[in-house]
PDB file of C-alpha atoms in Angstrom:
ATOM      1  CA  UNK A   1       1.829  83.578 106.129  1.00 43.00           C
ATOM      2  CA  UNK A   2       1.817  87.324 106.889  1.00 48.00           C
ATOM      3  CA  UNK A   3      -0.857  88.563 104.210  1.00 45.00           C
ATOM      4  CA  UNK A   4      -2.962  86.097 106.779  1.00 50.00           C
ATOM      5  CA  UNK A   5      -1.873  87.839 109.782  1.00 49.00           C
ATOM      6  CA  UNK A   6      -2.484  91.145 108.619  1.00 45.00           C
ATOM      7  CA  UNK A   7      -6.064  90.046 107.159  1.00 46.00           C
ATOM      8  CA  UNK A   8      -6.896  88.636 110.652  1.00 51.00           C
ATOM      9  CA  UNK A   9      -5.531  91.775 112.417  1.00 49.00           C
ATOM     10  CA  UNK A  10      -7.893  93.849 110.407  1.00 47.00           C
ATOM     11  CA  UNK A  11     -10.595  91.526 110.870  1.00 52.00           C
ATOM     12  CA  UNK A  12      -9.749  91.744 114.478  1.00 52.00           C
ATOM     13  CA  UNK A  13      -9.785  95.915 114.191  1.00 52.00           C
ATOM     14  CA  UNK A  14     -13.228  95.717 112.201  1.00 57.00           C
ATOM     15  CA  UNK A  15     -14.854  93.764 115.218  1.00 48.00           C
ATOM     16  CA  UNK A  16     -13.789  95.938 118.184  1.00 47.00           C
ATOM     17  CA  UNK A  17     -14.460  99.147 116.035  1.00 46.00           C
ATOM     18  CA  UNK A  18     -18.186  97.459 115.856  1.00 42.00           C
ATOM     19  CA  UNK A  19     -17.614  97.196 119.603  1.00 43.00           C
ATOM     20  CA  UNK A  20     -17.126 100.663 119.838  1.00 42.00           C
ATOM     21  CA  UNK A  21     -19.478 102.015 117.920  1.00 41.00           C
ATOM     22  CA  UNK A  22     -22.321  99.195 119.522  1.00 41.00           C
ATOM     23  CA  UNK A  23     -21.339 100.882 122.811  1.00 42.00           C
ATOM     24  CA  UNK A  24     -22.329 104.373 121.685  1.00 40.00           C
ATOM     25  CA  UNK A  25     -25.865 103.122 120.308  1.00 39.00           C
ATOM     26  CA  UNK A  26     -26.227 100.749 123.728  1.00 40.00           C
ATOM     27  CA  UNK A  27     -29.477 102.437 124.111  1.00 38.00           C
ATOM     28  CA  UNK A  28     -31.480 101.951 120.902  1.00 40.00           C
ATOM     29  CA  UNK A  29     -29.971  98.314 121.255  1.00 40.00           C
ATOM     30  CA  UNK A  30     -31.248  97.309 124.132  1.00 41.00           C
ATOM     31  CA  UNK A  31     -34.877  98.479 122.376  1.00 40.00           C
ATOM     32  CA  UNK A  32     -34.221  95.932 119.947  1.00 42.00           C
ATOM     33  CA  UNK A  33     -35.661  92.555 119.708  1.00 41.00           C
ATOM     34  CA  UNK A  34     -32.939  89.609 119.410  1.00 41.00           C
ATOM     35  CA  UNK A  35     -34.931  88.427 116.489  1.00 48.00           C
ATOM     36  CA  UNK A  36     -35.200  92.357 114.870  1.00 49.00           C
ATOM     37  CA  UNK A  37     -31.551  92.160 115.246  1.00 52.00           C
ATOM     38  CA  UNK A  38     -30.417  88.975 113.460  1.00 54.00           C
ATOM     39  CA  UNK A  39     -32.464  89.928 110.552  1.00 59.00           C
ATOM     40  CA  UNK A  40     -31.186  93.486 110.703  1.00 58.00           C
ATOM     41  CA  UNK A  41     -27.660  92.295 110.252  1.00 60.00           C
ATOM     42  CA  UNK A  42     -28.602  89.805 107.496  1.00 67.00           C
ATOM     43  CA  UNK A  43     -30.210  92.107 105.535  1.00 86.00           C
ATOM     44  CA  UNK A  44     -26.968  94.733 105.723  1.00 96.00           C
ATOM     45  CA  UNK A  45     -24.610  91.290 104.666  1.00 97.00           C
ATOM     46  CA  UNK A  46     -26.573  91.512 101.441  1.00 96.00           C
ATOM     47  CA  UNK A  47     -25.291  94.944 100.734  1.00 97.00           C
ATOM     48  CA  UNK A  48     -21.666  93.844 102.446  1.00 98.00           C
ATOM     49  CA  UNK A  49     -21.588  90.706 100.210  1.00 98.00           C
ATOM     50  CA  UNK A  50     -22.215  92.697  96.987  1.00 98.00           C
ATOM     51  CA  UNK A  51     -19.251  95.369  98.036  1.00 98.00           C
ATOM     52  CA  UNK A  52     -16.690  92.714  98.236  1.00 98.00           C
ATOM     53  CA  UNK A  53     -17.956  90.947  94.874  1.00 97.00           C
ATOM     54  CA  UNK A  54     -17.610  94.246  93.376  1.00 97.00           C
ATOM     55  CA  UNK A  55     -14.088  95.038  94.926  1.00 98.00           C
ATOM     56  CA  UNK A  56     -12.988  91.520  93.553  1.00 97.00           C
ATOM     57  CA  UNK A  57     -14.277  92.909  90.613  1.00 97.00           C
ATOM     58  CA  UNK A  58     -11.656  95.485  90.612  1.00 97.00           C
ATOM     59  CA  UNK A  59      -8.978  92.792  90.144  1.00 97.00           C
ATOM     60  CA  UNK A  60     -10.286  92.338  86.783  1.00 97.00           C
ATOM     61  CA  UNK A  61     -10.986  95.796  86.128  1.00 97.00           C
ATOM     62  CA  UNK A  62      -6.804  97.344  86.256  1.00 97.00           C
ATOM     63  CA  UNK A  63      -5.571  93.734  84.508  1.00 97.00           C
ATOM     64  CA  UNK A  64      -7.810  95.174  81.930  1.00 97.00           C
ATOM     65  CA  UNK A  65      -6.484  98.749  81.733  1.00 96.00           C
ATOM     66  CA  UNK A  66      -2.990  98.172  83.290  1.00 97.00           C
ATOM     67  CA  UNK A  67      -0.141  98.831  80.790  1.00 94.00           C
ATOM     68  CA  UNK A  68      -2.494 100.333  78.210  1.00 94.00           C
ATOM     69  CA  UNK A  69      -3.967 104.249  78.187  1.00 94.00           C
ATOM     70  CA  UNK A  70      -6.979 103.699  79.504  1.00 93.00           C
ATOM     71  CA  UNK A  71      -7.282 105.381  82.772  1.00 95.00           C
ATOM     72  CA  UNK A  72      -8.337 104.609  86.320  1.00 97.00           C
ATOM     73  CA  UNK A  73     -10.323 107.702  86.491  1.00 95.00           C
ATOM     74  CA  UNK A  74     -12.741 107.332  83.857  1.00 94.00           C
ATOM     75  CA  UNK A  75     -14.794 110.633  84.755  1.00 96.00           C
ATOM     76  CA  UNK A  76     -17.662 110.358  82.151  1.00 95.00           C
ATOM     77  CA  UNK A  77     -18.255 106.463  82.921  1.00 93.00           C
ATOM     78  CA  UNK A  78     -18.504 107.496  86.958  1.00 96.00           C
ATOM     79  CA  UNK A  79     -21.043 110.034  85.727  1.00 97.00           C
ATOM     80  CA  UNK A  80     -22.976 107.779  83.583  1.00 96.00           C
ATOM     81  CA  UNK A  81     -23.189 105.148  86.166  1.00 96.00           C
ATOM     82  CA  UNK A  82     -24.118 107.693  88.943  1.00 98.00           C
ATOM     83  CA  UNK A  83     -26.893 109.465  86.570  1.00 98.00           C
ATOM     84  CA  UNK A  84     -28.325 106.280  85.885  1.00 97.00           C
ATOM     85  CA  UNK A  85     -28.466 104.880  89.288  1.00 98.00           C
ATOM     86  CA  UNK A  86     -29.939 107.783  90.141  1.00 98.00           C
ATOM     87  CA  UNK A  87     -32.817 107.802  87.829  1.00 97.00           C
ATOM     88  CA  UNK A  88     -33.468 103.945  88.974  1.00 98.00           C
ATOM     89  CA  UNK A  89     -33.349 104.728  92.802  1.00 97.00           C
ATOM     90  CA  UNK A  90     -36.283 107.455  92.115  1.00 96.00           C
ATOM     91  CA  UNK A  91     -37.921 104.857  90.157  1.00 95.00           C
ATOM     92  CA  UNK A  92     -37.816 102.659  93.232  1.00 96.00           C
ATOM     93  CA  UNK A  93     -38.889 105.440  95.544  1.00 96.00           C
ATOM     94  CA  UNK A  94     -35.172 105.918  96.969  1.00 97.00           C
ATOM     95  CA  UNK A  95     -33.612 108.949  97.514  1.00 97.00           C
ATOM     96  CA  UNK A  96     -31.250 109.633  94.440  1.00 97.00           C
ATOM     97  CA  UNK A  97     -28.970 111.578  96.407  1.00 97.00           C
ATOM     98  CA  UNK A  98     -28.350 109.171  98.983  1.00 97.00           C
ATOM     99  CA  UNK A  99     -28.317 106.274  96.566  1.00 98.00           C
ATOM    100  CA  UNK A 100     -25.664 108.574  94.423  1.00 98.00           C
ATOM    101  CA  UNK A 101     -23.378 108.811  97.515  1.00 98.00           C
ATOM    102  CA  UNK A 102     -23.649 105.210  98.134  1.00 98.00           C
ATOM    103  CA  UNK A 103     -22.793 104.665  94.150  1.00 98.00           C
ATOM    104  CA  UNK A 104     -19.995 107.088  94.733  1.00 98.00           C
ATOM    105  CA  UNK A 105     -18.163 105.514  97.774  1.00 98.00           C
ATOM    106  CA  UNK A 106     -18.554 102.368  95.528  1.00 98.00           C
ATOM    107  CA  UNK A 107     -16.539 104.048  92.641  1.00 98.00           C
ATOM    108  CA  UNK A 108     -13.660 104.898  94.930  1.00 98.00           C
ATOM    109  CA  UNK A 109     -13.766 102.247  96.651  1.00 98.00           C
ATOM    110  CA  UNK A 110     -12.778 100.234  93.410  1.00 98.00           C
ATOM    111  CA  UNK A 111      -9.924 102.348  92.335  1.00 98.00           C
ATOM    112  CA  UNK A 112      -8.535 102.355  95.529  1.00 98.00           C
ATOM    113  CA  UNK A 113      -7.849  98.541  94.822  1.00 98.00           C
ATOM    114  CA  UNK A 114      -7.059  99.392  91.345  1.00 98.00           C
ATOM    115  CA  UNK A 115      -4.218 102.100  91.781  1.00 98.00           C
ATOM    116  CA  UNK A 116      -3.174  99.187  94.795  1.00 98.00           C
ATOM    117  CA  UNK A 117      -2.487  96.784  92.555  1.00 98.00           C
ATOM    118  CA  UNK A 118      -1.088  98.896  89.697  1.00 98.00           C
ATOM    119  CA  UNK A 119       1.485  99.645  92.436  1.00 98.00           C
ATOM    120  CA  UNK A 120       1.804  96.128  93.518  1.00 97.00           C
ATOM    121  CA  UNK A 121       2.611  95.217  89.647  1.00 98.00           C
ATOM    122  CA  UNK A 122       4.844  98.139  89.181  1.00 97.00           C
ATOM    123  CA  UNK A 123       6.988  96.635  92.259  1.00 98.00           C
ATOM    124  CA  UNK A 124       6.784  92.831  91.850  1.00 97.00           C
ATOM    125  CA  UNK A 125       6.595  92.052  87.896  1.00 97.00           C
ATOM    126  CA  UNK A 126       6.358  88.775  88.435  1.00 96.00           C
ATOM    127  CA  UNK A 127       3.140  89.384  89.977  1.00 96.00           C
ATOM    128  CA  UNK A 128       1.258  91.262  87.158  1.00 97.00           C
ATOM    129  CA  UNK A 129      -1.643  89.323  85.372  1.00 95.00           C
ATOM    130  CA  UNK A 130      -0.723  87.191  82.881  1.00 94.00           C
ATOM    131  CA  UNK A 131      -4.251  87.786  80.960  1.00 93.00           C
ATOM    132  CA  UNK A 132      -6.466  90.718  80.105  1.00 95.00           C
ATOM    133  CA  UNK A 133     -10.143  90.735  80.459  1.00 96.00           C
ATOM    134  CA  UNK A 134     -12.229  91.757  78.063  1.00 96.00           C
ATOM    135  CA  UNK A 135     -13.547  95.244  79.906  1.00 93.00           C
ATOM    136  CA  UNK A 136     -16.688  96.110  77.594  1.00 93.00           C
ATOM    137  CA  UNK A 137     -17.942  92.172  77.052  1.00 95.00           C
ATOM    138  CA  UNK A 138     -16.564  90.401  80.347  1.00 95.00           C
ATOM    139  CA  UNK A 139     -16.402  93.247  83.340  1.00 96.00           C
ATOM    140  CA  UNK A 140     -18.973  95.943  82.617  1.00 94.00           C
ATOM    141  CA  UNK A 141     -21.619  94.034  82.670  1.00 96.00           C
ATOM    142  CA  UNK A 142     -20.861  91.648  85.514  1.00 97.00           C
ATOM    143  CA  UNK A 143     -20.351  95.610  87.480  1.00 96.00           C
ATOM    144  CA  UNK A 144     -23.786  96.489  85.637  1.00 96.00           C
ATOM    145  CA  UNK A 145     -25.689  93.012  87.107  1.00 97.00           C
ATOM    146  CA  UNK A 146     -24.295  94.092  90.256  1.00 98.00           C
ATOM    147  CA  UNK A 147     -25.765  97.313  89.955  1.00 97.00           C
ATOM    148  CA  UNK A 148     -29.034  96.332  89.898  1.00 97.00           C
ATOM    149  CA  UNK A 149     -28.525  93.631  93.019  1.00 98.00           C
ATOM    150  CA  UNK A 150     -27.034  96.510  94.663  1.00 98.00           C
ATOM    151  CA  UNK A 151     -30.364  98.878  94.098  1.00 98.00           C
ATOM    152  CA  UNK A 152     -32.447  96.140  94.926  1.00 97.00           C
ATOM    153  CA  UNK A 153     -30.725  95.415  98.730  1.00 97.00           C
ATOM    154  CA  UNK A 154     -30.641  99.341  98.863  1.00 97.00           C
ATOM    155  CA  UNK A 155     -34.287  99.726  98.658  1.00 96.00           C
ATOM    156  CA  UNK A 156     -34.969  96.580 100.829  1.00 96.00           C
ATOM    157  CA  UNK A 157     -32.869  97.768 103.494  1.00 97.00           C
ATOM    158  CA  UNK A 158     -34.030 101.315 103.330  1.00 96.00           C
ATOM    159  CA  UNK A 159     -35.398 101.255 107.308  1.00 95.00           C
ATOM    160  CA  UNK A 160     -32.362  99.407 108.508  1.00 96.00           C
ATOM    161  CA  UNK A 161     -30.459 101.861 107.140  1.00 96.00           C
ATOM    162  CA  UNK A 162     -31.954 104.684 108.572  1.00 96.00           C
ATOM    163  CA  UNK A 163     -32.370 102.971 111.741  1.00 95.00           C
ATOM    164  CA  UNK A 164     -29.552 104.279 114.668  1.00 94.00           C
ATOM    165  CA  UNK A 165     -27.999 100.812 115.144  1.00 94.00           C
ATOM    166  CA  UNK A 166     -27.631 100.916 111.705  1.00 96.00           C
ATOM    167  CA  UNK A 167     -23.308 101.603 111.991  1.00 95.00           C
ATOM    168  CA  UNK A 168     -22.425  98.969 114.164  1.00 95.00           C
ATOM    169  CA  UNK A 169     -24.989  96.234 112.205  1.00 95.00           C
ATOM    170  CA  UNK A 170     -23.010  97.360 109.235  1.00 97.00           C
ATOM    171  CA  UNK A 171     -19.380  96.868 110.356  1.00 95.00           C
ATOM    172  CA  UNK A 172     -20.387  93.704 111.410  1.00 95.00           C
ATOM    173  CA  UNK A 173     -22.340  92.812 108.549  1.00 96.00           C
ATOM    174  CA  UNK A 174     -18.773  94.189 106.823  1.00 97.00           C
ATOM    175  CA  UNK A 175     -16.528  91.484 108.611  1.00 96.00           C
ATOM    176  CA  UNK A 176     -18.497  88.754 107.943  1.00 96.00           C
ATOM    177  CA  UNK A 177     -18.031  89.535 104.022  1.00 97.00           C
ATOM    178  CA  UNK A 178     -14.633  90.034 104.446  1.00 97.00           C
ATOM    179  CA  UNK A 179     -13.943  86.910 106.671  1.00 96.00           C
ATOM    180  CA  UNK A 180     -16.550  84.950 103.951  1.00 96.00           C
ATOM    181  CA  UNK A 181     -14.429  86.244 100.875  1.00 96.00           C
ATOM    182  CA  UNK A 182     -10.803  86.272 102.554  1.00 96.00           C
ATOM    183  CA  UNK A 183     -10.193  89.687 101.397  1.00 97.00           C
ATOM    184  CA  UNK A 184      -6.336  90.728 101.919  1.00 97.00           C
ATOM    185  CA  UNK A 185      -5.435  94.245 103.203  1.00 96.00           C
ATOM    186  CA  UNK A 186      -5.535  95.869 100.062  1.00 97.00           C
ATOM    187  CA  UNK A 187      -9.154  94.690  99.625  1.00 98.00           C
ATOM    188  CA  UNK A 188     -10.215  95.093 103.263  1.00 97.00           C
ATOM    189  CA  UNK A 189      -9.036  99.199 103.104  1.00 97.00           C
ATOM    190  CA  UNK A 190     -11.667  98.912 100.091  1.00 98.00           C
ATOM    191  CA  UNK A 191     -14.237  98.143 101.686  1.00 98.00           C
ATOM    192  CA  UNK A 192     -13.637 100.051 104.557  1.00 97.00           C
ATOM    193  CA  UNK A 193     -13.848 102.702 101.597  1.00 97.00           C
ATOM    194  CA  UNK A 194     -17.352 101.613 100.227  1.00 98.00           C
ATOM    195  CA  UNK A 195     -19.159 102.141 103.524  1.00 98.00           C
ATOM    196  CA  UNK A 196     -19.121 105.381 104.557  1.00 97.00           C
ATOM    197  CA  UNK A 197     -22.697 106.642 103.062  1.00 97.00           C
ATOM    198  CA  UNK A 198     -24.523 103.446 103.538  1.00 98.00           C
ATOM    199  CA  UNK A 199     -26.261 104.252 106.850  1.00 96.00           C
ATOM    200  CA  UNK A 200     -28.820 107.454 106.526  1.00 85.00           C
ATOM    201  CA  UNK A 201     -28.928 108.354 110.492  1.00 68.00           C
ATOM    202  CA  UNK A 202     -28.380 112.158 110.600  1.00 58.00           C
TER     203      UNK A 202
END
């Protein structure tokens, strides 16, 4: 099936891109324990895992609000959700503005999917969901439980992520959830979305 061949090509791209970026951090690798490492990369899969749950999410998310007003951009829910992960992140001795940007990349991450199936359904009809999910008793609060996973990784993997091998651990740590959850392209350029701010290396 092609959707498989592109999903494994990307795959295939995620890996060597690790590669690459392993190759520039050779250094601070070979510093590393094998032991340090395996749990390093573990640790990031828990954040990896919860970005593709969320991006499945997503699915549910625009069969909800496709065909009706209800935006993608939803400006004062992003707010709310980045205000109050904020506040919790201080709570748990994070840094609210990196937790924010993580929160963020999140958010776009998720419409990205959303506007790419909303033009998916506008092309193939057939294709659009044949049920609506209940957004306020159904979605939100399956996003809001992973919310608080999500904060919970984030402060456990605070010195991995601020670690310099943190970049390639995390695009590995990225295929694995992708491979795990057999995320299709539109899915995989999602996730590619939500990692950008994950790693706090300057």
């Amino acid at each position: 099936m092609r959707p498989h061949r592109l999903r494994s090509t990307l795959i295939t791209a995620l890996m060597l891109a690790t590669a690459t970026v392993s190759a520039t951090t050779s250094a601070t690798a070979h510093t590393s324990t094998a032991p340090a490492s395996a749990t390093a990369a573990s640790s990031l899969s828990a954040l990896t895992e919860l970005f593709a749950e969320r991006l499945l999410l997503a699915d549910k998310v625009a069969a909800a609000k496709y065909g009706t007003e209800s935006p993608i951009d939803d400006p004062a829910r992003e707010r709310q959700i980045l205000d109050d992960v904020a506040a919790r992140a201080a709570g748990l001795g994070l840094d609210p503005d990196s937790v924010t940007a993580v929160f963020r990349d999140q958010i776009e991450a998720n419409k990205l999917v959303q506007r790419g199936l909303y033009a998916r359904w506008d092309a193939h009809p057939d294709e659009r969901p044949t049920e609506r999910p209940d957004l306020a008793k159904e979605v939100r609060p399956a996003l809001d439980l992973i919310t608080t996973r999500l904060l919970t990784a984030l402060q456990e993997t605070a010195p991995v992520r601020a670690d310099a091998s943190c970049e390639p651990r995390l695009y590995a740590a990225a295929t694995g959830s992708a491979y795990e959850h057999r995320l299709d392209v539109l899915h995989l350029r999602g996730l590619g979305r939500a990692l950008p701010s994950v790693c706090s290396t300057d």
